[in-house]
XYZ file of C-alpha atoms in Angstrom:
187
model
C 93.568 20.209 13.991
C 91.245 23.000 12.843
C 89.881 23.459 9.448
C 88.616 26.722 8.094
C 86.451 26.994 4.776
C 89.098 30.232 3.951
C 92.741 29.872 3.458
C 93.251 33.912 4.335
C 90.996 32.674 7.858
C 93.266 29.543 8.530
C 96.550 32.541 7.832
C 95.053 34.761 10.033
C 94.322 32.079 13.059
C 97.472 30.767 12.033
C 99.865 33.728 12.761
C 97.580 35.000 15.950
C 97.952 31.860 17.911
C 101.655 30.668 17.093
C 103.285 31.478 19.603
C 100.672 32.020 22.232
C 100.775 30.154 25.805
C 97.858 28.249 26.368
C 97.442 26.610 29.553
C 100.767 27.510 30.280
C 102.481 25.581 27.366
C 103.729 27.094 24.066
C 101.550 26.613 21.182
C 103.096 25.965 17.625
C 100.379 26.365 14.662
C 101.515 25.642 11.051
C 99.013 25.503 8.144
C 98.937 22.572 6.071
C 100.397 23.650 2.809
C 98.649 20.494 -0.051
C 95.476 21.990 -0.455
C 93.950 18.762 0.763
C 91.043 18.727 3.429
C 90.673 15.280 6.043
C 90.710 12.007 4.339
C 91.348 13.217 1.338
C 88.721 15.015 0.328
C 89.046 18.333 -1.045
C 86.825 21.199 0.631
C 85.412 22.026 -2.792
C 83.150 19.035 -1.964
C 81.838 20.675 1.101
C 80.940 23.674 -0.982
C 79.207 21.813 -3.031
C 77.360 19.730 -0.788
C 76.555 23.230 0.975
C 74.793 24.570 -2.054
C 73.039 21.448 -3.075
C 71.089 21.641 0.563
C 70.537 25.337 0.034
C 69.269 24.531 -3.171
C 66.692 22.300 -1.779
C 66.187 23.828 1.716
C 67.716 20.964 3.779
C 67.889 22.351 7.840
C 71.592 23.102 8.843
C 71.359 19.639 10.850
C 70.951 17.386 7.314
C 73.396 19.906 5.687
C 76.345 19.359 8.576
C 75.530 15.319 8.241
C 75.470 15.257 4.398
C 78.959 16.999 4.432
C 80.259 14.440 6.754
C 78.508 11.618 5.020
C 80.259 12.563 1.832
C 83.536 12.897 3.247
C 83.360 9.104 4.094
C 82.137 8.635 0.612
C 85.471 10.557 -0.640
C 87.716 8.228 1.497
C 85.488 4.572 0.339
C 86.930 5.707 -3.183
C 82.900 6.505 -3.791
C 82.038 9.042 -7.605
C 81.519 12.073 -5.887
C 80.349 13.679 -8.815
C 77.773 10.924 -9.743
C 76.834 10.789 -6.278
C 75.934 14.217 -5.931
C 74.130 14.022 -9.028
C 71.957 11.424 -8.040
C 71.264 12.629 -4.818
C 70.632 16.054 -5.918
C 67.857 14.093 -8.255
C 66.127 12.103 -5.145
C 65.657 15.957 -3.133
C 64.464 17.415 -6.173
C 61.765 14.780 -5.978
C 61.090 14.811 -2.272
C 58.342 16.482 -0.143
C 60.626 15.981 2.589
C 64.376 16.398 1.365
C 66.123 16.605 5.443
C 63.699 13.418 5.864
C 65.392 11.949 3.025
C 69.113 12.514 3.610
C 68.140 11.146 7.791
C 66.749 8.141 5.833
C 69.734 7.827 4.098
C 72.441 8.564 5.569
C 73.733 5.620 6.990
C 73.685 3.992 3.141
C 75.502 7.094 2.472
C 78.091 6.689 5.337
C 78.344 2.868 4.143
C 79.040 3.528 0.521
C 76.118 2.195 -1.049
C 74.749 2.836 -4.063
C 72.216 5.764 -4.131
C 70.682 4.590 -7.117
C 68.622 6.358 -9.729
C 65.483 8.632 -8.132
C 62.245 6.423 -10.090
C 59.978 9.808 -9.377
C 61.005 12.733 -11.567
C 59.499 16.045 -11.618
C 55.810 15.236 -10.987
C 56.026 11.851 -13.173
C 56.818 8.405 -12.295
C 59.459 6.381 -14.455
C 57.856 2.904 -14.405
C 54.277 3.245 -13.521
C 53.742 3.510 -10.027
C 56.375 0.122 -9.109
C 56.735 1.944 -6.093
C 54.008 1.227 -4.526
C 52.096 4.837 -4.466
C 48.796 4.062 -5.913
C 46.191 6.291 -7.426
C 43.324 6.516 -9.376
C 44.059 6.980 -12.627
C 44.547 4.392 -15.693
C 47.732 2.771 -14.639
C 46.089 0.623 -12.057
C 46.480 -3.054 -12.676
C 43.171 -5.373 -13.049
C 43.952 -6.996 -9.609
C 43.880 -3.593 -7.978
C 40.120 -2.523 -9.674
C 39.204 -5.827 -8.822
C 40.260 -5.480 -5.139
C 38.164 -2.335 -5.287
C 34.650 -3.839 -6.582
C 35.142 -6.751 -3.587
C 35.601 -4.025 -1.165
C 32.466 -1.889 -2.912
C 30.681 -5.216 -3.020
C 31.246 -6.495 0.991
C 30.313 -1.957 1.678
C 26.830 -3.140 0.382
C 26.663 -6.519 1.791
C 27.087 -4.663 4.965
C 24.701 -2.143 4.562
C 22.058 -4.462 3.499
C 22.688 -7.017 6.556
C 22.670 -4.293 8.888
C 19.244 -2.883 7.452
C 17.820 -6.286 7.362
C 19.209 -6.715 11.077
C 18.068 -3.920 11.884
C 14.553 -4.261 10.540
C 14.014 -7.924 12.182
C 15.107 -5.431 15.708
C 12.190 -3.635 15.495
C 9.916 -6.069 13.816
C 10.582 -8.293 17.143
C 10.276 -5.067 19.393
C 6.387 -4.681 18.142
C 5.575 -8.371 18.244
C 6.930 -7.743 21.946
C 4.969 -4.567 22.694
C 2.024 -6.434 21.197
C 2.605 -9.383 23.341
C 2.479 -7.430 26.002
C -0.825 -5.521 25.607
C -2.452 -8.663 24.952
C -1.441 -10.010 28.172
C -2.308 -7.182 30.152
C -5.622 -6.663 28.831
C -6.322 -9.996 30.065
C -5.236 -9.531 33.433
C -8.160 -6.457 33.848
């Protein structure tokens, strides 16, 4: 079985080969007349797939598996449409959209969910649940809190070191005093 994106292509191929000896046996090619692609699926999905990755630059290696991934979607009985949608969402988010679909794909392949994308467009939906933390006002308490310990044991530090550091050299002179005393007796 060979599948062509153009029915004129699969025609073509079609009317060269039939008829052809290959490896010394008669070959018979027929094209499949329903308009239906493997499993079920029609190829209109492909092409669709195809643009979403060339809308947001997936490598040709993320496109082929997304394609495939989809198809097993089609035959699970899987909302394309919502699918797509959704998935289409999660790239536009990501810094790393072939990272993604790798990430993803065997969920995809599986027929889970895909879920709605919580990070839209430069915002977050629910206020950072995912775990991304920054600086801003939507910190929790526990978080500034965890900051001012962390500030707090800095200093603590700093200070033991420098006080550590200070009883060093104090003992260093008492020694080097220590020592000139006793050698000026010795003279």
């Amino acid at each position: 079985i060979v599948e062509f994106e153009d029915k004129r292509d699969a025609l073509d191929a079609s009317e060269t080969m039939n008829g052809k000896k290959i490896a010394g046996v008669n070959v018979s090619v027929e094209v499949r007349q329903d308009g239906v692609g493997r499993g079920g699926v029609r190829t209109g999905i492909d092409d669709r797939i195809t643009e979403m990755a060339h809308r947001h630059q997936l490598d040709a290696t993320s496109t082929a598996r997304l394609i495939s991934a989809f198809r097993d979607r089609g035959r699970r009985g899987c909302n394309l449409d919502h699918d797509i949608k959704l998935l289409s969402d999660h790239l536009a988010a990501s810094n790393k959209p072939s990272a993604l679909v790798c990430m993803k794909l065997a969920d995809l392949r599986d027929g889970k969910p895909i879920g709605p994308c919580r990070y839209v467009h430069g915002k977050d939906d629910d206020k950072r649940d995912d775990g991304a933390r920054g600086g801003g006002e939507d910190r929790r308490p526990q978080d500034r809190n965890r900051d001012r310990e962390s500030q707090r044991d800095k200093k603590q530090e700093k200070t033991r070191s420098r006080s550590r550091r200070q009883s060093r050299e104090e003992d260093r002179e008492r020694d080097r005093k220590g020592d000139r005393d006793r050698s000026k007796g010795r003279r």
